[in-house]
PDB file of C-alpha atoms in Angstrom:
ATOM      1  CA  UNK Q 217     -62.349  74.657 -88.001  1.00 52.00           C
ATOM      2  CA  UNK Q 218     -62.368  73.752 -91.834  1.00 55.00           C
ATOM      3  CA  UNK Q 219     -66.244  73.302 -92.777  1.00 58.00           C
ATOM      4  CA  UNK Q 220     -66.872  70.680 -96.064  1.00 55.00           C
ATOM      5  CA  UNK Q 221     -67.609  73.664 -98.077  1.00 59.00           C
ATOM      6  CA  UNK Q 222     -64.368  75.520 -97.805  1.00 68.00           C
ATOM      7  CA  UNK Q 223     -62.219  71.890 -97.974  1.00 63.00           C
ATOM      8  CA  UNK Q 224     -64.499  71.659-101.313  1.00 62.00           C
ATOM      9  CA  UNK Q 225     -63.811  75.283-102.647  1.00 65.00           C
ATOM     10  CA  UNK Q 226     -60.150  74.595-101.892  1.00 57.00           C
ATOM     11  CA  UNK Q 227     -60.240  71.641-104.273  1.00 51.00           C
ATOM     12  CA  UNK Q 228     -62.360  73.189-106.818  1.00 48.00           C
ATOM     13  CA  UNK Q 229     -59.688  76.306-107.224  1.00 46.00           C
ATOM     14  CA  UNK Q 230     -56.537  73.844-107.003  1.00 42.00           C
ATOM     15  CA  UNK Q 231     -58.401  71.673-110.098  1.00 46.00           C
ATOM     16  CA  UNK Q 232     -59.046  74.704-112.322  1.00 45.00           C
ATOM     17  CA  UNK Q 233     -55.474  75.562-111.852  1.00 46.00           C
ATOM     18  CA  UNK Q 234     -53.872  72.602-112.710  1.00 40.00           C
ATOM     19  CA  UNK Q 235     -56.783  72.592-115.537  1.00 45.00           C
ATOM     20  CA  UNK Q 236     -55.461  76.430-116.471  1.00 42.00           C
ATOM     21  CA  UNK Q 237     -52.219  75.442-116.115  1.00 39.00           C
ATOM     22  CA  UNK Q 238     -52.081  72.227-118.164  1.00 43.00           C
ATOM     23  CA  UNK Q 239     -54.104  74.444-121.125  1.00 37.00           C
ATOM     24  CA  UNK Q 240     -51.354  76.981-121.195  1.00 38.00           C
ATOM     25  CA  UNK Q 241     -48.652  74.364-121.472  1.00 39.00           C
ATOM     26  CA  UNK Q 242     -50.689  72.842-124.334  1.00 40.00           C
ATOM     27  CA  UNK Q 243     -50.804  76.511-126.182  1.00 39.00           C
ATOM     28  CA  UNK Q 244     -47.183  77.263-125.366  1.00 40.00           C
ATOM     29  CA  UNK Q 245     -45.943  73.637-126.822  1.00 46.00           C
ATOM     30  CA  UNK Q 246     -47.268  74.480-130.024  1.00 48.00           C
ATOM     31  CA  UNK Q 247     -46.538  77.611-130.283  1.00 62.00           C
ATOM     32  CA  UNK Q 248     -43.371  78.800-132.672  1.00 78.00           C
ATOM     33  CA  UNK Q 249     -40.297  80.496-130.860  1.00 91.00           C
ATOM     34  CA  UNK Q 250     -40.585  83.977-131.874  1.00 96.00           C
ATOM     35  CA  UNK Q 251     -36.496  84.452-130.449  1.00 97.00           C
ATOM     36  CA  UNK Q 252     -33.704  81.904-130.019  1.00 97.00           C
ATOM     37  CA  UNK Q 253     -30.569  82.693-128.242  1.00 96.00           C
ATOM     38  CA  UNK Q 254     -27.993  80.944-130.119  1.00 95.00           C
ATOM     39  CA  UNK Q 255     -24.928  79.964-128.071  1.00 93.00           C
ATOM     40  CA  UNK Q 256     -23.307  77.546-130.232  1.00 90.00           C
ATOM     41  CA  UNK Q 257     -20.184  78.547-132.406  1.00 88.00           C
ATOM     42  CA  UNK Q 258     -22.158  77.403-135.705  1.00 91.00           C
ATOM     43  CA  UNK Q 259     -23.234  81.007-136.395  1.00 95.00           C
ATOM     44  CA  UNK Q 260     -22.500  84.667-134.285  1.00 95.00           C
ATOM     45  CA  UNK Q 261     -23.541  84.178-130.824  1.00 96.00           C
ATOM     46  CA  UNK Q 262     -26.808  86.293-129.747  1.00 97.00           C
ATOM     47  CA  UNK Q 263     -30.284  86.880-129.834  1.00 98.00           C
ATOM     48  CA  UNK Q 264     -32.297  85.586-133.419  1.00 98.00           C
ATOM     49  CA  UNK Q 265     -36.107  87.225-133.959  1.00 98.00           C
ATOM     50  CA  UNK Q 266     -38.392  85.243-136.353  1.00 98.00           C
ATOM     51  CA  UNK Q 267     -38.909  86.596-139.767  1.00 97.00           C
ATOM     52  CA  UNK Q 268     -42.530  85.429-140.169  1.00 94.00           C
ATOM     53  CA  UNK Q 269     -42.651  87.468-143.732  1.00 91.00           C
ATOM     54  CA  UNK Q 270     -39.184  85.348-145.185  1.00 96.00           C
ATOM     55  CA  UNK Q 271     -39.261  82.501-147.200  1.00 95.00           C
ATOM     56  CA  UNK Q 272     -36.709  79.807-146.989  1.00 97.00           C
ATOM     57  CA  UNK Q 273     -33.495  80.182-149.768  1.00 97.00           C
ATOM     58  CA  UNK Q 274     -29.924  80.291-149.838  1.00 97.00           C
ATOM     59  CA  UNK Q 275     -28.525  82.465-146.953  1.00 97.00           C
ATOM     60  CA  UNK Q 276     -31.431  82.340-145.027  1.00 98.00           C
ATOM     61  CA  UNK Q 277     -31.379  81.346-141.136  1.00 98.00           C
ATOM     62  CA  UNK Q 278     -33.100  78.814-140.114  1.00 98.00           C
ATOM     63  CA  UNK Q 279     -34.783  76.843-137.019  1.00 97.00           C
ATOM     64  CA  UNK Q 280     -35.041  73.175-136.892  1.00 97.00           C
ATOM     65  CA  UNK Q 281     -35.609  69.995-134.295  1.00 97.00           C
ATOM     66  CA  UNK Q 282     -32.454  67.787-134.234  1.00 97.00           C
ATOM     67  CA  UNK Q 283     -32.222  65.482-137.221  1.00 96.00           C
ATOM     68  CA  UNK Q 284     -32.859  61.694-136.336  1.00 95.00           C
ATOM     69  CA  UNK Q 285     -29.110  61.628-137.505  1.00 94.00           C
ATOM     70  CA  UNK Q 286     -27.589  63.498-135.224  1.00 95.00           C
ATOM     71  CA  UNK Q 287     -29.478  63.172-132.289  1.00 95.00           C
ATOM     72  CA  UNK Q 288     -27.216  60.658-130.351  1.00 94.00           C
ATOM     73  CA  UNK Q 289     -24.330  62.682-131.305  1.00 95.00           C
ATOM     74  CA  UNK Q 290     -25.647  65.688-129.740  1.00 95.00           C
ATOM     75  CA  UNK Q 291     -27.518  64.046-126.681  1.00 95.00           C
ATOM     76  CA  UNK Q 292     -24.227  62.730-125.941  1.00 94.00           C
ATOM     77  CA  UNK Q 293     -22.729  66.219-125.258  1.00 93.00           C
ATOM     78  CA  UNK Q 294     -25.538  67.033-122.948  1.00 94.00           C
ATOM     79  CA  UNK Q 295     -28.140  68.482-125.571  1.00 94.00           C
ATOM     80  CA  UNK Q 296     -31.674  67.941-124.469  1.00 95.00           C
ATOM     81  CA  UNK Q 297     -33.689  66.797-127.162  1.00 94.00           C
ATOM     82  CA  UNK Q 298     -35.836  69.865-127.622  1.00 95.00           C
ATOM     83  CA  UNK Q 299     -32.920  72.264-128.268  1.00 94.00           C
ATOM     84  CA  UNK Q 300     -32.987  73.568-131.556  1.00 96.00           C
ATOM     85  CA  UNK Q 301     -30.283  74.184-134.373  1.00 97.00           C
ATOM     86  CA  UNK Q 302     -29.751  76.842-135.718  1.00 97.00           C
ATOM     87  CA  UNK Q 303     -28.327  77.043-139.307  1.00 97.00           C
ATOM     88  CA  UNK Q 304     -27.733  78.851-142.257  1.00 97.00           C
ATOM     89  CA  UNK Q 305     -29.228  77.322-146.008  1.00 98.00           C
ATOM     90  CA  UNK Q 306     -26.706  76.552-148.028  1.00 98.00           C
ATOM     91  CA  UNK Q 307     -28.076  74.948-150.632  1.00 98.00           C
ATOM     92  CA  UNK Q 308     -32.044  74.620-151.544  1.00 98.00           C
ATOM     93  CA  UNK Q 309     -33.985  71.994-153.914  1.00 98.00           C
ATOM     94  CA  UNK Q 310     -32.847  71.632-157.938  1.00 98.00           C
ATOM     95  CA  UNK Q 311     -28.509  72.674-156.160  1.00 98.00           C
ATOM     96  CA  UNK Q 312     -25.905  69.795-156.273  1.00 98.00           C
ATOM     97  CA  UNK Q 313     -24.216  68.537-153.430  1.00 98.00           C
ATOM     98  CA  UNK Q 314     -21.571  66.613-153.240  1.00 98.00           C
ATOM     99  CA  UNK Q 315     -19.169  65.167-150.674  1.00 97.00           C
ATOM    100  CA  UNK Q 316     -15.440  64.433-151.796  1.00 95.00           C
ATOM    101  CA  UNK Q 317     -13.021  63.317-150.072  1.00 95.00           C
ATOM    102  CA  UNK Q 318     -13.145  65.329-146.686  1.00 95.00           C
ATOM    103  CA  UNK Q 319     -14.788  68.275-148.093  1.00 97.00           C
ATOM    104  CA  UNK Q 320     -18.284  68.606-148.774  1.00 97.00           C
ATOM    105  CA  UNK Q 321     -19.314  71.069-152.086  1.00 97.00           C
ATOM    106  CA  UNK Q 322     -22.857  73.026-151.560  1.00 95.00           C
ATOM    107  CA  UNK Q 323     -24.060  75.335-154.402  1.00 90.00           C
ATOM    108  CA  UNK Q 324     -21.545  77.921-154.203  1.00 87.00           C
ATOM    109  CA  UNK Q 325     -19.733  76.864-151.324  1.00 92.00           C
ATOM    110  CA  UNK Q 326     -16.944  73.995-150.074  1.00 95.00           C
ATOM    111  CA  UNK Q 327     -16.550  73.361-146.126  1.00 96.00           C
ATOM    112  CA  UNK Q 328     -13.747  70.903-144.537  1.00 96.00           C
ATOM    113  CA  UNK Q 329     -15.197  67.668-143.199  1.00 97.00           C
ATOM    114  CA  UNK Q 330     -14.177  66.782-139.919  1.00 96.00           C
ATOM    115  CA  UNK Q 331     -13.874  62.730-139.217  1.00 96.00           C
ATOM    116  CA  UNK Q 332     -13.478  63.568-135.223  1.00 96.00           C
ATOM    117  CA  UNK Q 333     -14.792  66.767-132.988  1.00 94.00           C
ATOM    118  CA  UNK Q 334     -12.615  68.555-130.586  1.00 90.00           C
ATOM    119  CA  UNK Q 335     -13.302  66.101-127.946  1.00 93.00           C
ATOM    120  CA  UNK Q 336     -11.666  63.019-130.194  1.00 95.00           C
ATOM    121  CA  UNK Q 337     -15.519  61.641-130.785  1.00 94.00           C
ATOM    122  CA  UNK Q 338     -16.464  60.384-133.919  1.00 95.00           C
ATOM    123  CA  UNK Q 339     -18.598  62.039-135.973  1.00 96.00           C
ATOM    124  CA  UNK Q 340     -21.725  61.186-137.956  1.00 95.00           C
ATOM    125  CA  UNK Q 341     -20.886  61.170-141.894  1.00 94.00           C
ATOM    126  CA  UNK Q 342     -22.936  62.069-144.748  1.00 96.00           C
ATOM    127  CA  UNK Q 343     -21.903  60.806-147.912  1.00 95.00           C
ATOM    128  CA  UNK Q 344     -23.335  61.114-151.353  1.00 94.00           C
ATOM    129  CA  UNK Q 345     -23.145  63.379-154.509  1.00 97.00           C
ATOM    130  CA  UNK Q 346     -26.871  64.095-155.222  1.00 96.00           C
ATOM    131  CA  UNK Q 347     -28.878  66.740-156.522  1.00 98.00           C
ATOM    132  CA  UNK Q 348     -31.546  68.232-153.389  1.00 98.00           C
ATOM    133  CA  UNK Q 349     -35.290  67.340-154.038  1.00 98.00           C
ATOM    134  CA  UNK Q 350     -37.637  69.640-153.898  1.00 97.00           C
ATOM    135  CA  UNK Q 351     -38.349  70.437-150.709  1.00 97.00           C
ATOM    136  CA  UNK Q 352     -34.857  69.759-149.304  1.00 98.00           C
ATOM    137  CA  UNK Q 353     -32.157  71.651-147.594  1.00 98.00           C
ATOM    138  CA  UNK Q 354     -28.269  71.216-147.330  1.00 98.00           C
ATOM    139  CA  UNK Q 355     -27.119  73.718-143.853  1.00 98.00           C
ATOM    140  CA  UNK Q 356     -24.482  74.943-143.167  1.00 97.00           C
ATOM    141  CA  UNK Q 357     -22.829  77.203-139.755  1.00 94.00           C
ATOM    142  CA  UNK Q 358     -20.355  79.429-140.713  1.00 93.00           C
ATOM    143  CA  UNK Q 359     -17.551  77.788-138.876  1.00 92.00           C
ATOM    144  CA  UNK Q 360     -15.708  74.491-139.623  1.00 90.00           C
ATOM    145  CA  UNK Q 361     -16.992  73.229-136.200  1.00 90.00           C
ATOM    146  CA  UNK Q 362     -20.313  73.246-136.975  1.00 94.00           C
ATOM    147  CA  UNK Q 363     -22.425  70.163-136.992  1.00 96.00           C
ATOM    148  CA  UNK Q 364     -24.873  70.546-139.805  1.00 97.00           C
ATOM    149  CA  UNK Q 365     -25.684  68.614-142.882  1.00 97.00           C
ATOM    150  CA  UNK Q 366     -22.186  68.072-143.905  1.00 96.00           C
ATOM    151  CA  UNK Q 367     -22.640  65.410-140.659  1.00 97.00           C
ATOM    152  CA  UNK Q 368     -26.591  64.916-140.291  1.00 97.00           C
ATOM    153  CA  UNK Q 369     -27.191  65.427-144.644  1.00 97.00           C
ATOM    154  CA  UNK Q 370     -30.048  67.348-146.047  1.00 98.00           C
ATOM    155  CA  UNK Q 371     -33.178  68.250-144.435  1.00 98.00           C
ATOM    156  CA  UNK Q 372     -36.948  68.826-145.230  1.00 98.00           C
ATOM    157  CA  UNK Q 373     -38.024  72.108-145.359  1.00 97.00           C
ATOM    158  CA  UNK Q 374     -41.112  70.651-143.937  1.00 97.00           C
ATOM    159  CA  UNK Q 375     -38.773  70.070-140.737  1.00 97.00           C
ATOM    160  CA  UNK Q 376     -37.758  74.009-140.343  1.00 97.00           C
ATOM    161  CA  UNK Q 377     -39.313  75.760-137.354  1.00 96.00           C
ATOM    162  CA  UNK Q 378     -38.967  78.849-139.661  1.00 97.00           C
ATOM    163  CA  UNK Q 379     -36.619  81.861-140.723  1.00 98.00           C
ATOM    164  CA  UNK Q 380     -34.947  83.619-138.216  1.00 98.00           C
ATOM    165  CA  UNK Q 381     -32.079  87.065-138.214  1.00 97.00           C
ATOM    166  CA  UNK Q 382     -29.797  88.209-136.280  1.00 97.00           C
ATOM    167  CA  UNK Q 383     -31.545  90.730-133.795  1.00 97.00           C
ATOM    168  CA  UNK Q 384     -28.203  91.313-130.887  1.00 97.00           C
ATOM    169  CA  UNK Q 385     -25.278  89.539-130.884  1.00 97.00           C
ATOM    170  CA  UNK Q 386     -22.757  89.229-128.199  1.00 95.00           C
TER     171      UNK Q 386
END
């Protein structure tokens, strides 16, 4: 037979738990990723260590939550909200980009723009011809397919979960 003390016990452990658990899940949601596994054809498939001692420029690898502008595109192939891109900078605050025609022309760099994916979905379009702000980013993957700012348009560098390299790839 269960006495009133033990039944109590039983609930006091199960409530610090939960309380233990919930704390953890707190600490771990704010918490930075320290490696992303990068699946998507944007940039080499593999493994991608944070660089907590790089700063954000042209070439760097970057981290970011979805852009408001492309989040129904992605969530539409699946993509949970909470996945995030992974990009290269293209072009950084003071650089001139400009979209013409179906190409789009970053700093030192023109990509094709695509009007549908290989599905036959529409994508989003950024248009313009404007030189970045400070504090604003133009990505790019390193394959036509990507969807980056050529689709979503720049980004804050407020908005990037940080640098990342290329650690393994496969």
């Amino acid at each position: 037979m269960i006495s009133f003390l033990d039944n109590g016990i039983r609930w006091a452990v199960l409530g610090v738990t939960v309380f233990a658990l919930g704390c953890l899940a707190a600490v771990a949601a704010r918490t930075p990723a320290l490696a992303l596994i990068n699946e998507s054809p944007s940039l080499p498939r593999g493994l991608y260590l944070r660089d907590t001692g790089a700063t954000i420029g042209r070439g760097a690898t970057v981290a970011l939550p979805q852009p408001a502008a492309g989040r129904a595109y992605l969530g539409a192939l699946g993509m949970p909200p909470e996945v995030l891109l992974i990009k290269r900078v293209a072009a950084v605050g003071g650089d001139l980009v400009c979209r013409r025609g179906n190409e789009i022309a970053a700093a030192d760099r023109s990509v094709p723009v695509r009007g549908r994916d290989h599905r036959g979905a529409a994508l989003p379009q950024w248009r313009g011809c404007r030189r970045l702000g400070p504090g604003e980013l133009f990505l790019l993957g390193d394959t036509p397919g990507s969807f980056d700012s050529r689709y979503f348009g720049p980004v804050r560098c407020d908005d990037v979960e940080g640098v990342f390299r290329e650690a393994l790839r496969w």
